[in-house]
Short mmCIF file of C-alpha atoms in Angstrom, two decimals:
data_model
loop_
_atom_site.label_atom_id
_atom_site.label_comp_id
_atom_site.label_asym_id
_atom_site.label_seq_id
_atom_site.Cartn_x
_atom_site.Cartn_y
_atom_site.Cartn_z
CA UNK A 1 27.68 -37.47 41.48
CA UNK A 2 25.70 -34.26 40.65
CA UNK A 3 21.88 -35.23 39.43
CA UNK A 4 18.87 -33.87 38.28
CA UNK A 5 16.41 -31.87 40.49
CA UNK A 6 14.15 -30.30 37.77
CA UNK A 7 12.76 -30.93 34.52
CA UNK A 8 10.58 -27.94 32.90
CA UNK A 9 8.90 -27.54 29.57
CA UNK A 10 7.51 -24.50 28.25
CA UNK A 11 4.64 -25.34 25.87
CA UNK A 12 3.57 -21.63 25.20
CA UNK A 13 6.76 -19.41 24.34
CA UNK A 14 7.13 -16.38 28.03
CA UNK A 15 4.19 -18.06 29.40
CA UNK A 16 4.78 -20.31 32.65
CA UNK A 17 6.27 -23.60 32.61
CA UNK A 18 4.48 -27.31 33.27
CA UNK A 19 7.28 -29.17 35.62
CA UNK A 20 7.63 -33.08 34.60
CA UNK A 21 9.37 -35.72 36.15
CA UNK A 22 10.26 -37.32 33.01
CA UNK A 23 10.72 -35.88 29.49
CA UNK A 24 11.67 -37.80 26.11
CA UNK A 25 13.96 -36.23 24.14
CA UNK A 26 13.09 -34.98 20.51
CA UNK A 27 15.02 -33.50 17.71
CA UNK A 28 13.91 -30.34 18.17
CA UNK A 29 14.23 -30.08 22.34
CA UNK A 30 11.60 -31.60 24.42
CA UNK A 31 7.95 -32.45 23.36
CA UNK A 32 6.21 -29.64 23.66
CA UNK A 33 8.66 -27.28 24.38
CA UNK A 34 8.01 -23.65 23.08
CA UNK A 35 5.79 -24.82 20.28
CA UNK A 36 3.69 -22.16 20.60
CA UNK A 37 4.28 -18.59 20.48
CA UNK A 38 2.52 -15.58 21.06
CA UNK A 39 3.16 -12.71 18.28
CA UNK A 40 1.85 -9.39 17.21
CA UNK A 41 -0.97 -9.27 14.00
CA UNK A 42 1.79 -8.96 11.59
CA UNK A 43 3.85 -12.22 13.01
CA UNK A 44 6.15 -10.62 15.44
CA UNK A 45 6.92 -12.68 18.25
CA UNK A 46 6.25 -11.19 21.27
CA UNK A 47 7.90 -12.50 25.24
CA UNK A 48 7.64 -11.48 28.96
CA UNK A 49 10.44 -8.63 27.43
CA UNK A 50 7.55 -6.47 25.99
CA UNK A 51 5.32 -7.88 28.62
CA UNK A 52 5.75 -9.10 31.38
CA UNK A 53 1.97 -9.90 31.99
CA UNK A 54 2.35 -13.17 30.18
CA UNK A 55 3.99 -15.01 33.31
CA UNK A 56 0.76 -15.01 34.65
CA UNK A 57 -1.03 -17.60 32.18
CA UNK A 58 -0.48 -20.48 33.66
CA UNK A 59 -0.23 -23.44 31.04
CA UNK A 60 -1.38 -27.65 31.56
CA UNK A 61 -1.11 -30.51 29.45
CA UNK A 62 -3.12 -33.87 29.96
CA UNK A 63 -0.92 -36.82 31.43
CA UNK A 64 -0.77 -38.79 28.77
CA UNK A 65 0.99 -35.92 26.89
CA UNK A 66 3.69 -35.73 28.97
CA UNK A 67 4.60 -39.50 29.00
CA UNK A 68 6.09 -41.53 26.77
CA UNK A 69 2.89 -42.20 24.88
CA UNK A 70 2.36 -38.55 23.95
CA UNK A 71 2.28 -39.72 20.40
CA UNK A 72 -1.20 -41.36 21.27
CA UNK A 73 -2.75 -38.61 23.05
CA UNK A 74 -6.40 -38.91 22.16
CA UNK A 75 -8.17 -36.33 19.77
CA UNK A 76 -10.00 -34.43 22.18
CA UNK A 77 -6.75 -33.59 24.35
CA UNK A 78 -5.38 -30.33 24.55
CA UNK A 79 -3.20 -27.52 25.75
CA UNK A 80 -5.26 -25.17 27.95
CA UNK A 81 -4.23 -21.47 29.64
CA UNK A 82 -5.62 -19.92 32.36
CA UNK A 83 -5.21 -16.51 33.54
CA UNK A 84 -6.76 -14.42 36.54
CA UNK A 85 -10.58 -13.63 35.86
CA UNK A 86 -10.53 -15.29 32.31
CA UNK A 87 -12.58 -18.97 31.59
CA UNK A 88 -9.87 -21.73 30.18
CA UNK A 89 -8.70 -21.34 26.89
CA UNK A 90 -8.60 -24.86 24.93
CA UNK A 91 -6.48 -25.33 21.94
CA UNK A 92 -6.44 -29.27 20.51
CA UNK A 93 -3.15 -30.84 20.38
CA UNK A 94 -3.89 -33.34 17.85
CA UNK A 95 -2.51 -31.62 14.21
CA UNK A 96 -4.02 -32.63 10.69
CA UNK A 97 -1.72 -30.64 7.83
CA UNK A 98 -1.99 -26.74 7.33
CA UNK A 99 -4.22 -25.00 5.15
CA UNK A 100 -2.08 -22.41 3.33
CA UNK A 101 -4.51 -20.53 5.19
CA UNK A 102 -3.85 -21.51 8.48
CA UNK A 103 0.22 -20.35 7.63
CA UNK A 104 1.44 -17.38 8.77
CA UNK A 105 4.76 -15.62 8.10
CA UNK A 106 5.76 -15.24 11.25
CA UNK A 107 9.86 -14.31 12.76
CA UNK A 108 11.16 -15.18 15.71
CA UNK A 109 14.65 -13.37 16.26
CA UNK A 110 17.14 -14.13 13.56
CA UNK A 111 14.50 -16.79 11.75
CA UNK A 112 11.49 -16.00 9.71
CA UNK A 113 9.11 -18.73 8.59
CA UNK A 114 5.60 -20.09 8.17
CA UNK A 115 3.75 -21.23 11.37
CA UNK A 116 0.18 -22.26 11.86
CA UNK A 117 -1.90 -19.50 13.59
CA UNK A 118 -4.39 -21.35 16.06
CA UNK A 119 -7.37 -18.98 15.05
CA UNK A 120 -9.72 -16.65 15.83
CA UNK A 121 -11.21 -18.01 19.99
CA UNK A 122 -6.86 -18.08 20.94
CA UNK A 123 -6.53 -14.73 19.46
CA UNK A 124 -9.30 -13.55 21.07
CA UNK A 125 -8.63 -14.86 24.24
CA UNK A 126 -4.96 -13.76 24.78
CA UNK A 127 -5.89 -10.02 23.48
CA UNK A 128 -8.31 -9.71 25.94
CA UNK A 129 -6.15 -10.83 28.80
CA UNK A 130 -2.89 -8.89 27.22
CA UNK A 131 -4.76 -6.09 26.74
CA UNK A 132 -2.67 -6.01 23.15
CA UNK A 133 -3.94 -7.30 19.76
CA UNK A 134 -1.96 -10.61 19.67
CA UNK A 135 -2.14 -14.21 17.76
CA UNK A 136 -1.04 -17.12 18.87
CA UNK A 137 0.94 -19.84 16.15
CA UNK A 138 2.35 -23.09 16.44
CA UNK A 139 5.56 -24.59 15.11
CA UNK A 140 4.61 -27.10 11.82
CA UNK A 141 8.46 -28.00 10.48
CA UNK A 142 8.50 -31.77 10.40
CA UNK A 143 11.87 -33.97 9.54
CA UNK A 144 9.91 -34.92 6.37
CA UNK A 145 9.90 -31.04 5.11
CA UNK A 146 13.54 -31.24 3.82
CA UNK A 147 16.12 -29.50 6.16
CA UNK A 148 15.73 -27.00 8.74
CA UNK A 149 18.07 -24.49 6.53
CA UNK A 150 16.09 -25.12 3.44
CA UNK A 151 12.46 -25.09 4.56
CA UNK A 152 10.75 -22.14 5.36
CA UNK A 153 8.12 -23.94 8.10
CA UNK A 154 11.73 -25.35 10.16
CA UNK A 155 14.11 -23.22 12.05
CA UNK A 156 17.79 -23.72 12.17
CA UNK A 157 20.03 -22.53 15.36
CA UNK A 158 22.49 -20.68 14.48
CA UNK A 159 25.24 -21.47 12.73
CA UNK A 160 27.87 -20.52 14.29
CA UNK A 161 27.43 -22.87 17.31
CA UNK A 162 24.26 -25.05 16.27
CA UNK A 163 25.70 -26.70 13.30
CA UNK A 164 22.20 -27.42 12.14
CA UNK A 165 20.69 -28.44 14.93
CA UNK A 166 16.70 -27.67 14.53
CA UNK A 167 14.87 -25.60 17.50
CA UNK A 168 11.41 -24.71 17.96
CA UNK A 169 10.31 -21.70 19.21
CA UNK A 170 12.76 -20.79 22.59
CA UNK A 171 15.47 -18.03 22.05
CA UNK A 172 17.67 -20.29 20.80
CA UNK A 173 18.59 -23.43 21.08
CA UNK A 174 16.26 -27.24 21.88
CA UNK A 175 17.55 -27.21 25.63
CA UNK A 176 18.49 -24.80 28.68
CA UNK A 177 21.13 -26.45 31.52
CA UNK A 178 21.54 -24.38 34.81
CA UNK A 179 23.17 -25.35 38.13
CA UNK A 180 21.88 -24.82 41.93
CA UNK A 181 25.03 -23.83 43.20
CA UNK A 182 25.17 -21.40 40.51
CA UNK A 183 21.68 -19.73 41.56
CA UNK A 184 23.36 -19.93 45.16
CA UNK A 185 26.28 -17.89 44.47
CA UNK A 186 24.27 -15.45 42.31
CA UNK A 187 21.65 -15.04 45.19
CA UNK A 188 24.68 -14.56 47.27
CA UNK A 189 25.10 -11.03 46.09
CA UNK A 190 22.27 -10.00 45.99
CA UNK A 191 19.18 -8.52 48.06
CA UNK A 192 16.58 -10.43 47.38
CA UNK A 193 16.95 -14.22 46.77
CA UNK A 194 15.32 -15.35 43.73
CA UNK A 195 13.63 -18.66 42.13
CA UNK A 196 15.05 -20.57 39.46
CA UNK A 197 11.75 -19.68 37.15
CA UNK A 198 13.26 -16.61 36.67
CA UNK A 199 15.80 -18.13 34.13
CA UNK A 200 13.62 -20.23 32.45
CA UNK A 201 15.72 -23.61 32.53
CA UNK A 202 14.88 -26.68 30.83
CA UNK A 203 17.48 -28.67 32.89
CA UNK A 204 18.46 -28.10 36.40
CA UNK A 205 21.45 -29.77 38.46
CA UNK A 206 21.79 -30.16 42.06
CA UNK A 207 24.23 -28.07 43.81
CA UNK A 208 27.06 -30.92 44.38
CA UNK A 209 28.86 -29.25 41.82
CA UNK A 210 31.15 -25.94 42.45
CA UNK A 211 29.28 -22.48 41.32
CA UNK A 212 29.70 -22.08 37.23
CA UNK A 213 31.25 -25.22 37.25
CA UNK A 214 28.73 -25.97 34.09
CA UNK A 215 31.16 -23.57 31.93
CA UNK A 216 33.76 -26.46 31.63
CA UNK A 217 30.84 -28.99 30.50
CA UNK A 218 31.50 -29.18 26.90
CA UNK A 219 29.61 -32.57 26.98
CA UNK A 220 27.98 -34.85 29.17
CA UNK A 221 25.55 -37.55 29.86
CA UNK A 222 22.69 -37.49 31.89
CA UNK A 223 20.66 -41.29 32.74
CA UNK A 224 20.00 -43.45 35.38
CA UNK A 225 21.90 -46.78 32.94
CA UNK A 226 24.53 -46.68 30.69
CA UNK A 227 22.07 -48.30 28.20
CA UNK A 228 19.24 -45.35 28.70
CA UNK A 229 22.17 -42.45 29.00
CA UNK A 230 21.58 -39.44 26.32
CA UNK A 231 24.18 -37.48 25.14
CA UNK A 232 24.44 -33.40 25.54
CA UNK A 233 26.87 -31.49 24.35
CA UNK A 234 26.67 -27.30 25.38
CA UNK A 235 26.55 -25.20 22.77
CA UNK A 236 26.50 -21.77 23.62
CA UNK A 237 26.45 -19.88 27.46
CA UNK A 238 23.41 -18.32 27.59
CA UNK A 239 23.24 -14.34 27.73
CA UNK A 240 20.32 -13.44 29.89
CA UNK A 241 17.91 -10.23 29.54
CA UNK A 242 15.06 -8.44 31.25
CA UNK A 243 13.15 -11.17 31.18
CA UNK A 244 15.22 -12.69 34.15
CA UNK A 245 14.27 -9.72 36.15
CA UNK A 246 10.77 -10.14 36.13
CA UNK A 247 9.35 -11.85 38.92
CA UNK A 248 7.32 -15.07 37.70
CA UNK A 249 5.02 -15.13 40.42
CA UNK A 250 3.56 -11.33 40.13
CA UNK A 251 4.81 -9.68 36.98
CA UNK A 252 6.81 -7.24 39.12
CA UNK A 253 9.74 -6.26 37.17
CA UNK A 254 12.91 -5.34 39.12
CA UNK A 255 16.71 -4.55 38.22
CA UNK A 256 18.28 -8.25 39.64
CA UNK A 257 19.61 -10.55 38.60
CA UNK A 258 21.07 -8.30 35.87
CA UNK A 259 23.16 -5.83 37.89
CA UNK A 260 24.80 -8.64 40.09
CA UNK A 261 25.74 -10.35 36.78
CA UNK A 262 26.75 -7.51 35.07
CA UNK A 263 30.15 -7.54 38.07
CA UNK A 264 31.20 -11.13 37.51
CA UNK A 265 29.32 -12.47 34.68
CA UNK A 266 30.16 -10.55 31.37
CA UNK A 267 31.95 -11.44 28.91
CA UNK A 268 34.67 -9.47 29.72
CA UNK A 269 34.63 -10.31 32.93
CA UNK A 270 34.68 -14.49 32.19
CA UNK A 271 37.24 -13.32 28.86
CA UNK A 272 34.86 -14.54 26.56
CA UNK A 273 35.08 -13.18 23.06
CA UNK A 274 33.49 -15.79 20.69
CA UNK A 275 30.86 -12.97 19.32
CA UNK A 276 32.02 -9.19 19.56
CA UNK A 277 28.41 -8.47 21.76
CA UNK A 278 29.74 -10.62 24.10
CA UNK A 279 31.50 -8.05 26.10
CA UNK A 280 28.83 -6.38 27.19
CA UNK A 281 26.24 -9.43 28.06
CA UNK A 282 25.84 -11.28 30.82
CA UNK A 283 25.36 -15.09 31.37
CA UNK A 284 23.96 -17.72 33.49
CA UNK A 285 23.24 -21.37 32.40
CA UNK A 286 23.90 -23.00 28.75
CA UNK A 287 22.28 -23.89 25.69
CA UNK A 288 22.17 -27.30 24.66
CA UNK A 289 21.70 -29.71 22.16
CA UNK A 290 21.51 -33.00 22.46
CA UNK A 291 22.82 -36.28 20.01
CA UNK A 292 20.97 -39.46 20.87
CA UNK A 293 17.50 -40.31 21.83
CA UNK A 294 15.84 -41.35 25.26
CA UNK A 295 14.06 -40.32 27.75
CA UNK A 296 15.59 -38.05 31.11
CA UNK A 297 14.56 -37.78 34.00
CA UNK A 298 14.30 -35.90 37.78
CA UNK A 299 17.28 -38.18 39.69
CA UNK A 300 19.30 -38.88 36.68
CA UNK A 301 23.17 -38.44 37.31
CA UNK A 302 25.43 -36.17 35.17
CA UNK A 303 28.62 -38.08 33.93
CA UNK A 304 30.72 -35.56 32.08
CA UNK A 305 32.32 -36.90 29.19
CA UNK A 306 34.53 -33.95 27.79
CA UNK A 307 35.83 -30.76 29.22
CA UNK A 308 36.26 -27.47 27.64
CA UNK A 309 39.89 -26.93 27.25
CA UNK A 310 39.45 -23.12 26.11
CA UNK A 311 37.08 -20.10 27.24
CA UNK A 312 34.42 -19.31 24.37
CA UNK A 313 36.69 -17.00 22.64
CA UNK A 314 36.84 -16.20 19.09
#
């Protein structure tokens, strides 16, 4: 039965990942997950896409906030970023309410809201290392705030195919499934083999599975006891972008993955047609969201629970 290999979260928005062995699940993806995000003075949010310099800060959490106690992380804990040549960067984890002056109007793709900007010493510290005036904000909606459509400090996934369900700060959607066999096929064609990092997943399954196989997934479980199982369901196929072709190690920035894709992954190569951009994007791995609460982990198995009778077509 095909299981889990990988778990990653993504605490800082194009920055690199922490890998876990366990993650709880949350409403909003998992804790932590692209709370933060880096954006321009005016509230712009900026990725590896403008640049790619950002895969080299490296990002670490304390233990006890990646457990299942990481409501009880003590005051002093923190998220700290380091980067070549620069001293750690600190910023607390623990949260009282916003100041209004603390809020910032702030947009990230399709949603524009009110974050808290973590001050002057982040701001400071990323600019310098960017070499690009930059702040960095965190994500404040709470379930108390009223609903993710109504409240201008909670974002919304689209409607389309999120039917409400609340995200943080990653392109999309709370979670991002890809396959091993699928990276094996892809790296079939091309040069150079590349890493997973490159596509940023949340989720990865072993390669027991056939390549793309994860396009019929419409839902699934993944735990290691029926009584512990959560419940996915795939929302979306993920279109990639530049950012895939940067190499997360270096910064180098390439042409791959995105010209092997572009042969057998389009949309109108796969005959997808639910959005009319479709046709001329390219896709590896789903968007998730998920309906029950738990905790996953590295090992679980994958029990699918519905197929997708139909391609994503409009």
């Amino acid at each position: 039965m095909p299981a889990v290999t990988a778990l990653c979260i993504y605490p800082v928005k194009s920055l690199k990942g922490i890998n876990v062995t366990s993650a709880p699940i949350c409403e909003t993806g998992f804790i932590w997950d692209r709370q933060w995000m880096i954006t321009r003075p005016d509230g712009r949010f900026l990725t590896q896409r403008q640049i790619p310099k950002m895969t080299l800060i490296v990002t670490s959490l304390p233990q006890e906030a990646l457990s299942n106690e990481w409501g009880q992380v003590s005051p002093d804990a923190a998220l700290t970023l380091n980067a070549p040549g620069m001293d750690p960067l600190h910023v607390p984890l623990k949260q009282s309410a916003p100041s209004e002056g603390e809020l910032k109007q702030c947009t990230c793709w399709e949603w524009s809201g009110l974050a808290r900007d973590e001050g002057e010493d982040a701001a400071k510290w990323l600019t310098e290392f960017l070499v690009k005036p930059v702040r960095l904000v965190r994500y404040v909606g709470q379930v108390s705030d009223g609903t993710a459509e109504s409240n201008p400090k909670r974002r919304a996934c689209e409607p389309e195919f999120g039917n409400g369900t609340e995200t943080m700060f990653p392109d999309g959607y709370p979670y991002l499934l890809t396959t091993e066999s699928s990276l094996k096929d892809l790296n079939s064609k091309v040069d150079e083999p590349m890493d997973m990092n490159r596509f940023r997943a949340n989720i990865v399954i072993d390669d027991s599975v056939a390549p793309w196989e994860e396009d019929n997934w419409q839902s699934f479980t993944l735990g290691g006891a029926p009584d512990r199982a959560v419940t996915f369901h795939s929302l979306k196929p993920c279109s990639r972008c530049k950012v895939t072709t940067t190499n997360q190690e270096t910064g180098a920035v390439g042409k791959e993955p995105l010209m092997a894709l572009g042969k057998y992954r389009s949309g109108k190569a796969l005959g997808w047609s639910a959005m009319g951009s479709w046709k001329h994007e390219v896709f590896f791995g789903w968007n998730l969201g998920a309906d029950s609460s738990g905790t996953i982990a590295v090992g679980d198995e994958l029990k699918v629970t519905r197929t997708r009778t139909a391609p994503m077509t409009a």
